GROMACS .gro file of C-alpha atoms in nm:
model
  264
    1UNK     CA    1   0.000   0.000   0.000
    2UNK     CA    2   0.234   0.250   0.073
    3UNK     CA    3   0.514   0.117  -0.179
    4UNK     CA    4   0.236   0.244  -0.432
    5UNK     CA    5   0.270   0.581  -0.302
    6UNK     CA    6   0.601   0.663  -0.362
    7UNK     CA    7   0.515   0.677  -0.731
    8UNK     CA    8   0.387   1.010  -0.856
    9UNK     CA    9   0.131   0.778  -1.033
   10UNK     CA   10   0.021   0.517  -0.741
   11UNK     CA   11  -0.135   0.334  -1.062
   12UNK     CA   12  -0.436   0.307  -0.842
   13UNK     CA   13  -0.752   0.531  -0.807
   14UNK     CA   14  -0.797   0.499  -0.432
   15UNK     CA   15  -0.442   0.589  -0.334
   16UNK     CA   16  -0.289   0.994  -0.414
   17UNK     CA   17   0.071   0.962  -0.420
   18UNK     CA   18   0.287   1.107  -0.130
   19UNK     CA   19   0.336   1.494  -0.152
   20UNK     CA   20   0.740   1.622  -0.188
   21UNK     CA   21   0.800   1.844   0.107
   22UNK     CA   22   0.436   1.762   0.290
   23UNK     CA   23   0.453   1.531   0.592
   24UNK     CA   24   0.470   1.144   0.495
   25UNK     CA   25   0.114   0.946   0.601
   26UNK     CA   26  -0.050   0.646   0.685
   27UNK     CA   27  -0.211   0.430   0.936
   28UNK     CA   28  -0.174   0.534   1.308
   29UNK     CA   29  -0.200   0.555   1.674
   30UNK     CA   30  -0.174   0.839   1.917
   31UNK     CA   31  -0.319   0.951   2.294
   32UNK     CA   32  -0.528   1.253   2.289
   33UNK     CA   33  -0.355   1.518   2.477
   34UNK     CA   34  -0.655   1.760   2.445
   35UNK     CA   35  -0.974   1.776   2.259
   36UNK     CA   36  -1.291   2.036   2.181
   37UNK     CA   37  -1.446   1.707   2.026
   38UNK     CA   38  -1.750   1.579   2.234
   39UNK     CA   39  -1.657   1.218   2.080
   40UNK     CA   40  -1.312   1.213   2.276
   41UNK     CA   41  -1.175   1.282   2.600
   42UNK     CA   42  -0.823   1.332   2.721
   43UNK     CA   43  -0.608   1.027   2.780
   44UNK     CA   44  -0.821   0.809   2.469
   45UNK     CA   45  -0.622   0.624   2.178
   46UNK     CA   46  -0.754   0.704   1.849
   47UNK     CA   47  -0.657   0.562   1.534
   48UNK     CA   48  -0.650   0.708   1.168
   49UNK     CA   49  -0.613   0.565   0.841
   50UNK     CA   50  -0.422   0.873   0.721
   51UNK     CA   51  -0.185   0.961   1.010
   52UNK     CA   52   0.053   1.206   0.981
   53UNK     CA   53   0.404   1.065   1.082
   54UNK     CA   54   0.492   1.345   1.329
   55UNK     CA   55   0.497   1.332   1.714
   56UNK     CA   56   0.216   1.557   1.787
   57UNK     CA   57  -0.046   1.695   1.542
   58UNK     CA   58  -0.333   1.858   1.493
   59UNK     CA   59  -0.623   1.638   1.376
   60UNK     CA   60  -0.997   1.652   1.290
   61UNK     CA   61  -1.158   1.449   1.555
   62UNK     CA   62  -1.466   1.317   1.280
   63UNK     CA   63  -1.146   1.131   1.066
   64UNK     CA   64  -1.082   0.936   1.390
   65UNK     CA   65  -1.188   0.603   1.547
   66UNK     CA   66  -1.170   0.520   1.907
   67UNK     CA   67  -0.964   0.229   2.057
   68UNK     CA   68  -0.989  -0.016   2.341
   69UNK     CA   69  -0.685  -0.153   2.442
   70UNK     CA   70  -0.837  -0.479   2.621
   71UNK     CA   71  -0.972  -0.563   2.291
   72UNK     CA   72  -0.607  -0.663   2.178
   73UNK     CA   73  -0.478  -0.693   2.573
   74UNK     CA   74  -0.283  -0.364   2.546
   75UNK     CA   75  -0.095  -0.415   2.258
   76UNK     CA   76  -0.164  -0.094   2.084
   77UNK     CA   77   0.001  -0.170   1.803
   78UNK     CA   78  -0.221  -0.473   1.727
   79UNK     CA   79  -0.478  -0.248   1.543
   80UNK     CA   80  -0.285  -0.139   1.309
   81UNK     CA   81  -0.168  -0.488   1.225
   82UNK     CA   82  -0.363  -0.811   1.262
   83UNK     CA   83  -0.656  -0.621   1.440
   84UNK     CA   84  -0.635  -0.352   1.219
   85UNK     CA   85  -0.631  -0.291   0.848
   86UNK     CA   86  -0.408  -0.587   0.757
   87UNK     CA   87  -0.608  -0.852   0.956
   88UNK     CA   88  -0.933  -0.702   0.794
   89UNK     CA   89  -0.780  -0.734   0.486
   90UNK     CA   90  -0.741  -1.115   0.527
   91UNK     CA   91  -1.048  -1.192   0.687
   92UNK     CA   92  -1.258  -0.999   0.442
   93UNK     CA   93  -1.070  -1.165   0.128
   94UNK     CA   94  -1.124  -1.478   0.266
   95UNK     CA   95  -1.502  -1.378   0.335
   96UNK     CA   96  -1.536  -1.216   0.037
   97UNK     CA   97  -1.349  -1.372  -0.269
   98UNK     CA   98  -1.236  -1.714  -0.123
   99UNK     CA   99  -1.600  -1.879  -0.088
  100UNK     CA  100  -1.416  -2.092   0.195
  101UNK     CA  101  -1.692  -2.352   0.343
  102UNK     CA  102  -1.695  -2.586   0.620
  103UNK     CA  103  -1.658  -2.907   0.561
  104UNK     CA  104  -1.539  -2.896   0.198
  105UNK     CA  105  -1.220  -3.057   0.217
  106UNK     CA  106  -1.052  -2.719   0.020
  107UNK     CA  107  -0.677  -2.634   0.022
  108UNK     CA  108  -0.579  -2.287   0.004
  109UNK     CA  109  -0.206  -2.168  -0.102
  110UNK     CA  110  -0.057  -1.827   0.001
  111UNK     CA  111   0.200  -1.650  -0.169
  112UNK     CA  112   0.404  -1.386   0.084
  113UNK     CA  113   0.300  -1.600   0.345
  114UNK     CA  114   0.548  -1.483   0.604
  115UNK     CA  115   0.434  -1.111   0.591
  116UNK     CA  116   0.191  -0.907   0.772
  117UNK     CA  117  -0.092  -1.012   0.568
  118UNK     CA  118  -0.018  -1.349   0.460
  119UNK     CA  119   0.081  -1.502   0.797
  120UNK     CA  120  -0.271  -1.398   0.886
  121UNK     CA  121  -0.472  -1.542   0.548
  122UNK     CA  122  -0.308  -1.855   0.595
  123UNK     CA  123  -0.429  -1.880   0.972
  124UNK     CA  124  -0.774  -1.728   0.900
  125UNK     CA  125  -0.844  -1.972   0.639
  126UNK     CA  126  -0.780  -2.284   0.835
  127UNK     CA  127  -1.025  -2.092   1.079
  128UNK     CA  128  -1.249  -2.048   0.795
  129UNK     CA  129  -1.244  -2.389   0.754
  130UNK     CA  130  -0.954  -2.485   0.473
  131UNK     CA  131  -0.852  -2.858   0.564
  132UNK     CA  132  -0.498  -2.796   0.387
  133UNK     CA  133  -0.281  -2.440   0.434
  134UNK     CA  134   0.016  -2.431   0.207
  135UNK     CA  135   0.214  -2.089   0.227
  136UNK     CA  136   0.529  -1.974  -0.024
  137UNK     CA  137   0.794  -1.795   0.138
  138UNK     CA  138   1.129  -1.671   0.058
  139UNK     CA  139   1.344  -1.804   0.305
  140UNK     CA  140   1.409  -2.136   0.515
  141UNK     CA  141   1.374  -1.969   0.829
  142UNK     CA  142   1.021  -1.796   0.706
  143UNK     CA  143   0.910  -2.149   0.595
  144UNK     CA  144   0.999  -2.331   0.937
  145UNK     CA  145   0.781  -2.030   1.133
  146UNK     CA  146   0.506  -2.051   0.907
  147UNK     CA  147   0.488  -2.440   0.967
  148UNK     CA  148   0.587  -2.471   1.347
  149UNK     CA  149   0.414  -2.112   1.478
  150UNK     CA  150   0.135  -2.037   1.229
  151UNK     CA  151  -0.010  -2.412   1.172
  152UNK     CA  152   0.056  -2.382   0.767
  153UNK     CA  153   0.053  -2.803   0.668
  154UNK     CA  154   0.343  -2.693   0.488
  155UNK     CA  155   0.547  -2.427   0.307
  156UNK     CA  156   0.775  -2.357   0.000
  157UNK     CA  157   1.088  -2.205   0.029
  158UNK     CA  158   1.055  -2.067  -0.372
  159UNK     CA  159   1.385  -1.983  -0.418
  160UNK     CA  160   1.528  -2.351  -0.367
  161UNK     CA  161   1.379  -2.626  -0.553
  162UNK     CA  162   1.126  -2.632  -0.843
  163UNK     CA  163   0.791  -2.428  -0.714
  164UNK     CA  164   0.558  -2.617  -0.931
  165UNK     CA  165   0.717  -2.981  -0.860
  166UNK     CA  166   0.686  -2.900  -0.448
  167UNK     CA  167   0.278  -2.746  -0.502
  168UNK     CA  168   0.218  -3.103  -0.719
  169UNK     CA  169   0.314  -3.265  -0.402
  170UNK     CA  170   0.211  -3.066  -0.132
  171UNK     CA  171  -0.190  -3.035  -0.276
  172UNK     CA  172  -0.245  -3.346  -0.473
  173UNK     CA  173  -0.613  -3.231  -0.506
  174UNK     CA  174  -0.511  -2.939  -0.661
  175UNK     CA  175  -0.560  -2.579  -0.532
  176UNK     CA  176  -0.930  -2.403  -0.445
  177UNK     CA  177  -0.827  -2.143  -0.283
  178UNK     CA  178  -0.527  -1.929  -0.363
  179UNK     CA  179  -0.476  -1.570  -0.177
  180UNK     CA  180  -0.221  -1.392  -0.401
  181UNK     CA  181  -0.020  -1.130  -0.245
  182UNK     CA  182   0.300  -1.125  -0.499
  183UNK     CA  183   0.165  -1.173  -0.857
  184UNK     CA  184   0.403  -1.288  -1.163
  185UNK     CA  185   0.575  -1.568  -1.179
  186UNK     CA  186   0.480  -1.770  -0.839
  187UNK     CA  187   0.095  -1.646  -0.933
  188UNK     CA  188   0.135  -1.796  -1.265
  189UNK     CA  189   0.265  -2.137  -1.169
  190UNK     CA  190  -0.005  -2.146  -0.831
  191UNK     CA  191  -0.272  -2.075  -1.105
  192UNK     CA  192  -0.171  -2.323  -1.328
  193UNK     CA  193  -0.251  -2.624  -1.072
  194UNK     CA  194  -0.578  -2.447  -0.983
  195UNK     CA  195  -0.922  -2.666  -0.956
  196UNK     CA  196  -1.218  -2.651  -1.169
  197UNK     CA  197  -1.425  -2.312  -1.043
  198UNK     CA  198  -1.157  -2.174  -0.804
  199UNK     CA  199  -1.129  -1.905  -0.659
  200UNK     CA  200  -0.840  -1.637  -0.627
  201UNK     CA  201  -0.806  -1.370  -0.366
  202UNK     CA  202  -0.652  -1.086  -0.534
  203UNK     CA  203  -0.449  -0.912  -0.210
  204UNK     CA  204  -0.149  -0.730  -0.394
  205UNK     CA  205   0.075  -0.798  -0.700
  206UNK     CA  206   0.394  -0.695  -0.554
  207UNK     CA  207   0.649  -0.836  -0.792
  208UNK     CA  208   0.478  -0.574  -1.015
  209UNK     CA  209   0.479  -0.298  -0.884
  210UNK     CA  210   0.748  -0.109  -1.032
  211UNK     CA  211   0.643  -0.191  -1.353
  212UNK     CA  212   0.389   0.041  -1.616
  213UNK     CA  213   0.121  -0.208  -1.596
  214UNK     CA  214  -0.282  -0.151  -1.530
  215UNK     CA  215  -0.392  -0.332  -1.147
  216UNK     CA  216  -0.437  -0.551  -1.212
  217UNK     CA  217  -0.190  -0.656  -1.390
  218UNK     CA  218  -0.263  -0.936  -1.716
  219UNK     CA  219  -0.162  -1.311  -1.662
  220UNK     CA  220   0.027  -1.418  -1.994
  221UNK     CA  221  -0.212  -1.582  -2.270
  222UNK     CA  222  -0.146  -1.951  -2.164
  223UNK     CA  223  -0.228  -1.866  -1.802
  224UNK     CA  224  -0.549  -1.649  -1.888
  225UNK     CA  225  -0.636  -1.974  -2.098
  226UNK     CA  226  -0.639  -2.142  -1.773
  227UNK     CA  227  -0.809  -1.932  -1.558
  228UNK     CA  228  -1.116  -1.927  -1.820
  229UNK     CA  229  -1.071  -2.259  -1.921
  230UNK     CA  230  -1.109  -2.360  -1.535
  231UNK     CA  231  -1.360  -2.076  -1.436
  232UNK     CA  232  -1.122  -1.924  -1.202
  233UNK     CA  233  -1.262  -1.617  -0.996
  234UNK     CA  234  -0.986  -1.296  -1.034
  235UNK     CA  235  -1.178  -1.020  -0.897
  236UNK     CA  236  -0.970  -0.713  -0.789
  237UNK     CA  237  -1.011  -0.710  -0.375
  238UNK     CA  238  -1.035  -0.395  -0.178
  239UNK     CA  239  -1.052  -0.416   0.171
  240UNK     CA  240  -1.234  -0.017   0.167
  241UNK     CA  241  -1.514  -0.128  -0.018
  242UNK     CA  242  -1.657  -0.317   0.297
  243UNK     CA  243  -1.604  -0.065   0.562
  244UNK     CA  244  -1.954  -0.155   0.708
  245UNK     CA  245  -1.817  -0.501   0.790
  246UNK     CA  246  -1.524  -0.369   1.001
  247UNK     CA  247  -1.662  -0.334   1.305
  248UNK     CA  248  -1.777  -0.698   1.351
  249UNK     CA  249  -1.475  -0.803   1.176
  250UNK     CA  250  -1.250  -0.678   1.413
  251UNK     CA  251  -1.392  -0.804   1.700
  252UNK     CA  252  -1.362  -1.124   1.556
  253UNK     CA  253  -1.006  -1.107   1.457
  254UNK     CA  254  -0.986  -0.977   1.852
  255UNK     CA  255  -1.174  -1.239   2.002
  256UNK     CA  256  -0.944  -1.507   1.805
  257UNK     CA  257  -0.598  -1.316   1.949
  258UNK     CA  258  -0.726  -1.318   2.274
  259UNK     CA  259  -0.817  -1.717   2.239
  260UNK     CA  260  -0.477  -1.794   2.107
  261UNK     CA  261  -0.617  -1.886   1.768
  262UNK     CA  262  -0.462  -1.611   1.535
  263UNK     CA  263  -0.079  -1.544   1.640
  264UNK     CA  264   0.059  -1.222   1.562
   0.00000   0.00000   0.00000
């Protein structure tokens, strides 16, 4: 999100570009050290999706929401991670675009599994109810965590070893669910071993980022082939366009942290 914004085209119509010489932004946290707001009070945390990364600032208390810290047992920082916009970004893919159902013996592959918003898909979709988690990492050391901390089935280290070979093995029955955080190459060879009416959770493209493509970005013609052939869902994802399930999504993704279900 914000490696889009240090474009002077973000390439995206929800995102403006970062300003030269204005004060950098993003998500945030602060304490209210005084307010003429009758929403907040001294001493409150308040959170922003556009904070301004200075120590103190004015802001306009309506842009605000309200925190409470036992939600996330006093980690603060929780809500802007996996109680905030990244864990709502998983859940709500999931929810949204991964048609994930009890009972119905899927398997769901991750790409970026060891970041923010991966290491949280992969965990919220075996909640969900996925029977099989297989994540795709870059590293041996991200690939053991995923496997012995997050409770991924398994995980693909995809810069040792042939990617496609390892996903034959590791989902026999093929893949139902894929959340796609990376794009390109890994995308294309996840895609290929996709089942018959799919579905793919389209979560970032990052590998293509600094590239002059439209978002998102074209599979090659064999790949497309594939994805019609099959019936594979690729619907752009936005986690903003369901705002009026954040609420009850975040308690949820609180309720789980508290219960030891969703690690951080």
């Amino acid at each position: 999100f914000q490696r889009c914004r240090m474009n002077e085209d973000t390439g995206s119509d929800y995102l403006l570009p970062w300003q030269l010489s204005e004060v950098a932004d993003g998500g945030g946290i602060g304490v209210v050290e005084e307010s003429k707001h009758d929403k907040f009070a001294k001493g409150d945390f308040v959170t922003s999706f556009s904070w301004p990364w200075q120590t103190v600032a004015i802001l306009d208390g309506s842009l605000l929401q309200k925190l409470v810290p036992q939600l996330v047992n006093g980690h603060l920082s929780y809500f802007l991670g996996a109680a905030g916009i990244t864990g709502l970004t998983a859940l709500l893919g999931i929810k949204e675009k991964g048609h994930v159902a009890v009972g119905a013996n899927q398997t769901m592959v991750v790409s970026g599994a060891a970041g923010a918003c991966g290491s949280l898909a992969g965990q919220i979709g075996r909640l969900e109810g996925c029977s099989r988690v297989v994540g795709i990492a870059g590293t041996d050391e991200k690939c053991s965590i995923l496997v012995q901390e997050m409770g991924f089935d398994a995980a693909i280290n995809y810069k040792k070893g042939d990617v496609a070979e390892q996903l034959r093995e590791l989902c026999p029955g093929g893949v139902d669910v894929y959340f796609d955080n990376v794009g390109g190459d890994i995308s294309d060879t996840v895609i290929s071993q996709m089942n018959q009416n799919s579905h793919i959770i389209l979560c970032g493209q990052i590998s293509q980022y600094n590239k002059d493509v439209p978002y998102p970005p074209p599979l090659p013609p064999d790949i497309e082939k594939i994805q019609k052939e099959r019936n594979i869902t690729r619907e752009r994802f936005l986690v903003l366009n369901y705002m009026d399930k954040q609420e009850a999504c975040v308690l949820q993704l609180c309720q789980w942290i508290q219960e030891g279900k969703l690690k951080v």
